[in-house]
CSV table of C-alpha atoms in Angstrom, one decimal:
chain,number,residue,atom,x,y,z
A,1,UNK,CA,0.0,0.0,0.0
A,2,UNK,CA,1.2,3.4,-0.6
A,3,UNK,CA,2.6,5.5,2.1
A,4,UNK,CA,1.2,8.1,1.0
A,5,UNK,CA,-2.5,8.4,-0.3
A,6,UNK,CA,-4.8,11.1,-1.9
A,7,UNK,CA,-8.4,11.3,-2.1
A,8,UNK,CA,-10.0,12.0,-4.2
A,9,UNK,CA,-8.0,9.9,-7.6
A,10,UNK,CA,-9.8,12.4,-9.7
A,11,UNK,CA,-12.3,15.6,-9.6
A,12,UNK,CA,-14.6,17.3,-12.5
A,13,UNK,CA,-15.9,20.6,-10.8
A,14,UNK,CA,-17.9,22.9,-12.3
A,15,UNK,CA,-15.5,26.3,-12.8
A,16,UNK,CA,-16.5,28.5,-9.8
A,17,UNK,CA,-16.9,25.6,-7.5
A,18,UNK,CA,-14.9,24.7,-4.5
A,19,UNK,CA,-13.1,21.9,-4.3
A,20,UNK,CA,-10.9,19.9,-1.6
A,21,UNK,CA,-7.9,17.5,-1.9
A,22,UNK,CA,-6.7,15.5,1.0
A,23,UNK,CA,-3.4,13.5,1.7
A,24,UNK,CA,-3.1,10.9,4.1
A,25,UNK,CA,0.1,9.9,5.7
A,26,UNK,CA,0.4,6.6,7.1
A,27,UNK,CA,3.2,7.2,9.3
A,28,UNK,CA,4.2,10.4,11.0
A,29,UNK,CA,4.8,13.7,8.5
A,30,UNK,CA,7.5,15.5,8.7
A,31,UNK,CA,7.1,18.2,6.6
A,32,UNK,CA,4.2,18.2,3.8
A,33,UNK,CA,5.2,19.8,-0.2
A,34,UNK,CA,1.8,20.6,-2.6
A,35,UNK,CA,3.1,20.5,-6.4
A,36,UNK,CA,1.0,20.9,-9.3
A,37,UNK,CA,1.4,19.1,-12.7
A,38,UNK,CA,-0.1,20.2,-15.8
A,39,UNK,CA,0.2,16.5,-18.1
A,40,UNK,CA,3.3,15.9,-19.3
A,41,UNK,CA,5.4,18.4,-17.7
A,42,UNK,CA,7.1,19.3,-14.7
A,43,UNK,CA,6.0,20.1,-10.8
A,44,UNK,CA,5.4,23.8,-10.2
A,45,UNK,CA,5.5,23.9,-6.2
A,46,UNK,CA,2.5,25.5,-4.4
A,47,UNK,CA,3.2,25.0,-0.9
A,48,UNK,CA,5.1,23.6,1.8
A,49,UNK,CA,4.1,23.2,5.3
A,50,UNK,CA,6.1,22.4,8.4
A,51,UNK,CA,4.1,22.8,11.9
A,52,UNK,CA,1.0,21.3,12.8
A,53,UNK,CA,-2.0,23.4,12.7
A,54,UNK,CA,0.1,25.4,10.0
A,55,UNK,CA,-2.4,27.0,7.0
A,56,UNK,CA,-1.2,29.0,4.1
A,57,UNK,CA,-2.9,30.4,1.3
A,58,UNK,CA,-2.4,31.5,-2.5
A,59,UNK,CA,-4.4,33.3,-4.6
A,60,UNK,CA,-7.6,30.8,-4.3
A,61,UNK,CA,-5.2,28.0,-2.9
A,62,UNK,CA,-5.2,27.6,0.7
A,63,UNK,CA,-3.4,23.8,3.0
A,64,UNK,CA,-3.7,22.8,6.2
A,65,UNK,CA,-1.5,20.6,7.8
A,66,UNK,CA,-2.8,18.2,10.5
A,67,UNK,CA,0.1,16.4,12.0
A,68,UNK,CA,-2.2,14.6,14.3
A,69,UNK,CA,-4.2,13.2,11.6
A,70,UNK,CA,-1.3,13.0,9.4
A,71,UNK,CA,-2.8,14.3,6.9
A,72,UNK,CA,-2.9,17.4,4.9
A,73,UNK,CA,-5.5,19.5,2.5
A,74,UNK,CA,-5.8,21.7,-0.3
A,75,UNK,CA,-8.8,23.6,-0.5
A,76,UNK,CA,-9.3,25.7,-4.0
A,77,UNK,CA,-11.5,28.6,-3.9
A,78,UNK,CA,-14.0,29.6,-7.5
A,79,UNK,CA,-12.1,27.0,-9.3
A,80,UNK,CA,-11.1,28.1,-13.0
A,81,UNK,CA,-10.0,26.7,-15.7
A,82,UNK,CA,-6.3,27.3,-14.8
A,83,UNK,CA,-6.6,25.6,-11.9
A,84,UNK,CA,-6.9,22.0,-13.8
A,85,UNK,CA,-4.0,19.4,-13.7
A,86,UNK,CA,-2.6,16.7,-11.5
A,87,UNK,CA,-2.2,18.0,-7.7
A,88,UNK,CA,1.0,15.8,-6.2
A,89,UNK,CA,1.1,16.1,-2.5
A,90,UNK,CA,5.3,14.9,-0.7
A,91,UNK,CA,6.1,14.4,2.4
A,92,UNK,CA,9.2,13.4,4.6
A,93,UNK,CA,7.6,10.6,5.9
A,94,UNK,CA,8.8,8.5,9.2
A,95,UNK,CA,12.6,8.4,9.4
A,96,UNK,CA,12.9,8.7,5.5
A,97,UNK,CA,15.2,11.2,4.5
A,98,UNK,CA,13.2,12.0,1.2
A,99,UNK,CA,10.6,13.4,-0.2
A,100,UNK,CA,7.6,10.2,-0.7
A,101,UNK,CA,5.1,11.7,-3.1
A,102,UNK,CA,1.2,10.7,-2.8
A,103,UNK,CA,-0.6,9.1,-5.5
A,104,UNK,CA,-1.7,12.3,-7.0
A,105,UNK,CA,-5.6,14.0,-7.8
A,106,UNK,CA,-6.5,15.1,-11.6
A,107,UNK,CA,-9.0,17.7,-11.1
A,108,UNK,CA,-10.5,18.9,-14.5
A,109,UNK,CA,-12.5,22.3,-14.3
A,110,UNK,CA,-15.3,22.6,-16.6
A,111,UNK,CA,-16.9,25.6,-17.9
B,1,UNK,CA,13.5,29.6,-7.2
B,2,UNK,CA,16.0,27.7,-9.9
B,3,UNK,CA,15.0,27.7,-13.6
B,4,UNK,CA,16.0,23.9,-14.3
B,5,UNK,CA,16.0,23.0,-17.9
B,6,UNK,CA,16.1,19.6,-19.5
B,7,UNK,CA,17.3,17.9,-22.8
B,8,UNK,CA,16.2,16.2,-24.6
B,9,UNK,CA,12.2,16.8,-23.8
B,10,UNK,CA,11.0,13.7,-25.3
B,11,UNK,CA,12.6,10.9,-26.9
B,12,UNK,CA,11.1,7.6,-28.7
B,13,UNK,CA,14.4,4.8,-28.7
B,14,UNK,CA,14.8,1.3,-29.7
B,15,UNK,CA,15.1,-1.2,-26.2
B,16,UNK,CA,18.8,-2.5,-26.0
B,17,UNK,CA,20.1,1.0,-26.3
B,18,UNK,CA,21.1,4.1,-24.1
B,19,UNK,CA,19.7,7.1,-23.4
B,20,UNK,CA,21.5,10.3,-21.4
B,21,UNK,CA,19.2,13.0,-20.2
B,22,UNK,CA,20.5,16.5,-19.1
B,23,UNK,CA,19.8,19.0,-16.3
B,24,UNK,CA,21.0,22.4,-16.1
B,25,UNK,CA,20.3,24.5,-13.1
B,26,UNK,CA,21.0,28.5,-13.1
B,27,UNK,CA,22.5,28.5,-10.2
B,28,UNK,CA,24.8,26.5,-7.9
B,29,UNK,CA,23.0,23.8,-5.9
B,30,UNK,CA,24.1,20.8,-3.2
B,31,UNK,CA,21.5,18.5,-3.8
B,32,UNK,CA,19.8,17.2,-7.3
B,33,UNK,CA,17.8,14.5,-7.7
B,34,UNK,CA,16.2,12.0,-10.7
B,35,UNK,CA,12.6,11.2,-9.8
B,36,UNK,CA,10.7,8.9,-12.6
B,37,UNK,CA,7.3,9.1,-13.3
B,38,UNK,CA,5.9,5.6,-15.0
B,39,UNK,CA,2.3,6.3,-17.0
B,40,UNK,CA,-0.6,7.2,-14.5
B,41,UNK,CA,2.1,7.0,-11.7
B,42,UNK,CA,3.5,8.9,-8.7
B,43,UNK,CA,6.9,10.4,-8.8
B,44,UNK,CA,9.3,7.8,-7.6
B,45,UNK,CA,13.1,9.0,-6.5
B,46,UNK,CA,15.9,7.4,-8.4
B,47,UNK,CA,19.0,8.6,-7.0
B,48,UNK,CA,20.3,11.8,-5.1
B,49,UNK,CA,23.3,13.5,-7.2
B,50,UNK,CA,25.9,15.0,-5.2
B,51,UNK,CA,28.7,16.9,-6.5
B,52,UNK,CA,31.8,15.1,-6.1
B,53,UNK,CA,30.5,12.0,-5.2
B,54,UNK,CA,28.7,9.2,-6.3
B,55,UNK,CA,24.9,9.1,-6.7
B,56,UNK,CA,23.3,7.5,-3.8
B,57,UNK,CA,20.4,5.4,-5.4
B,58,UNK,CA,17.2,4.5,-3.9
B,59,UNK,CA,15.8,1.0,-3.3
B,60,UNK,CA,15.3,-1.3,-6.5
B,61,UNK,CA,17.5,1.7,-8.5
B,62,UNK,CA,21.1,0.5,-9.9
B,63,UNK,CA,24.4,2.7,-10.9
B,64,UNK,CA,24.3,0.1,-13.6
B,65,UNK,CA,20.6,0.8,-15.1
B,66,UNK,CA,21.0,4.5,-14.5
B,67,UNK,CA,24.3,5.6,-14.0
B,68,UNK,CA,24.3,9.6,-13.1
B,69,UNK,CA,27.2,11.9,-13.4
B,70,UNK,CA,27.4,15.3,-11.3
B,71,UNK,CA,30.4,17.2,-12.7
B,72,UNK,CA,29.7,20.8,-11.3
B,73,UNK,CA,27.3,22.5,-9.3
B,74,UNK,CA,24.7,23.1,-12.1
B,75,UNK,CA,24.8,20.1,-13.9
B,76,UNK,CA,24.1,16.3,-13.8
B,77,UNK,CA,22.9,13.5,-16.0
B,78,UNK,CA,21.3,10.5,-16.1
B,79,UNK,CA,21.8,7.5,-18.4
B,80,UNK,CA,19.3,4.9,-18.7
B,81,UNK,CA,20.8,2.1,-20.1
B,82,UNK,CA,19.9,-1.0,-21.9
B,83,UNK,CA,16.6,0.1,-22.4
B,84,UNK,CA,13.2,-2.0,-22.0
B,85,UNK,CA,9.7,-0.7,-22.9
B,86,UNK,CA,9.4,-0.9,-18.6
B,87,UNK,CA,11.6,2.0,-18.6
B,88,UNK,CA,9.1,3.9,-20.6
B,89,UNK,CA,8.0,7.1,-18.2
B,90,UNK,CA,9.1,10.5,-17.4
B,91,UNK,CA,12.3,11.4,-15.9
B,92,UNK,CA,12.2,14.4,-13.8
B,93,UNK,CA,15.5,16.3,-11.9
B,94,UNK,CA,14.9,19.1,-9.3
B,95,UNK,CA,16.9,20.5,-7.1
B,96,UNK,CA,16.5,20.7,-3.3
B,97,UNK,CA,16.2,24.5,-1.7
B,98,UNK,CA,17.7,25.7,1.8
B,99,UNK,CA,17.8,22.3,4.6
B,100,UNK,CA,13.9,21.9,4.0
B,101,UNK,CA,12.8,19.2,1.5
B,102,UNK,CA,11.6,21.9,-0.9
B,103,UNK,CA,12.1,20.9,-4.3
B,104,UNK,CA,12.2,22.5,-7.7
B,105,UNK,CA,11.9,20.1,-10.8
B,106,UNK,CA,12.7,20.7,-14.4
B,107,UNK,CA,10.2,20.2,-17.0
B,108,UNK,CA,10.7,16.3,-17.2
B,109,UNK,CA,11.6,14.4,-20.5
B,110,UNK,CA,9.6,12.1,-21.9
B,111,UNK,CA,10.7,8.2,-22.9
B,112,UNK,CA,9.1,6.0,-24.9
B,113,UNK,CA,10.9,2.6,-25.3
B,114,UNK,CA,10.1,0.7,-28.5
């Protein structure tokens, strides 16, 4: 099973919907890294949180880590258009010394 | 951030032979690594590239398969070698940031093994 899991696989939103993205750690996080992927290409990084209770916010983009839960989320505000791709959450996970990326959400934004 | 480029950005090749894949950084870095990113997959960490010393490659990774050269600060490469159509995915590099695990990744190059 993967160390690292994100719910949900995939998301079709309507554009101005919200939308949420959770990742789920098995094992302690240490650290927790949002990327986004548009297909085919690189990671653009979004986020990174350190500290339990810790929330920051983007534009419409806004994570909250939960280290008790071990788990994070990403919560997008009036989705558009631009906002579709493939949302990778990575963590240092346990006593890795690595980032361990989740299994990653494709959210497509329709109009 | 780095601006981390990549070359070649895609590449079709016959199995039994040998690709090399470059990354350029514009600026100097410690740490570079070679993720790989199989079709509908996760990213999955190759190897961490140090410079002047040898890669230091992850579970179920071999110098071998993918041997990786870091010759400066800015630059590294990876060779995957004897290819199979299994080794068919995307191979990203990034760059770690400060002591965090913050990453930066180039735009990835795409292998298709024939």
């Amino acid at each position: 099973s993967q160390e690292l899991e994100q719910s949900p696989q995939s998301l079709i939103v309507q554009e101005g919907k919200n939308l949420t993205i959770n990742c789920t750690s098995s094992k302690t996080l240490y650290g927790l890294y949002w990327y986004k992927q548009k297909y085919g290409e690189g990671l653009i990084f979004l986020m990174m949180l350190q500290k339990g209770g810790e929330e920051k916010s983007h534009e419409k983009i806004t994570a909250k880590l939960d280290e008790k839960k071990q788990q994070s989320s990403l919560h997008i505000t009036a989705s558009q258009p631009s906002h579709a791709g493939i949302y990778l959450c990575g963590a240092v996970i346990g006593t890795a010394s690595k980032l361990t990326f989740g299994t990653g959400t494709r959210l497509q934004v329709t109009l | 951030s780095a601006v981390i480029s990549q070359k070649p950005s895609r590449d079709i090749c016959q199995r039994g032979t040998s690709l090399t894949i470059q990354c350029q950084v514009d600026s100097q870095v410690t740490m570079m690594f070679w993720y790989r990113q199989q079709p509908g997959q996760s990213l999955t960490l190759i190897a961490t590239a140090n410079q002047g010393s040898e890669a230091t490659y992850e579970s179920g990774f071999v110098i071998d398969k993918f041997p990786i050269s870091r010759p400066n600060l800015t630059f590294s490469t990876l060779t995957v070698s004897n290819m199979s159509p299994e080794d068919s995915s995307i191979y990203l590099c990034s760059v770690g940031r400060g002591s965090s695990y913050e990453q930066y990744f180039g735009p990835g190059t795409r292998l298709t093994v024939t």
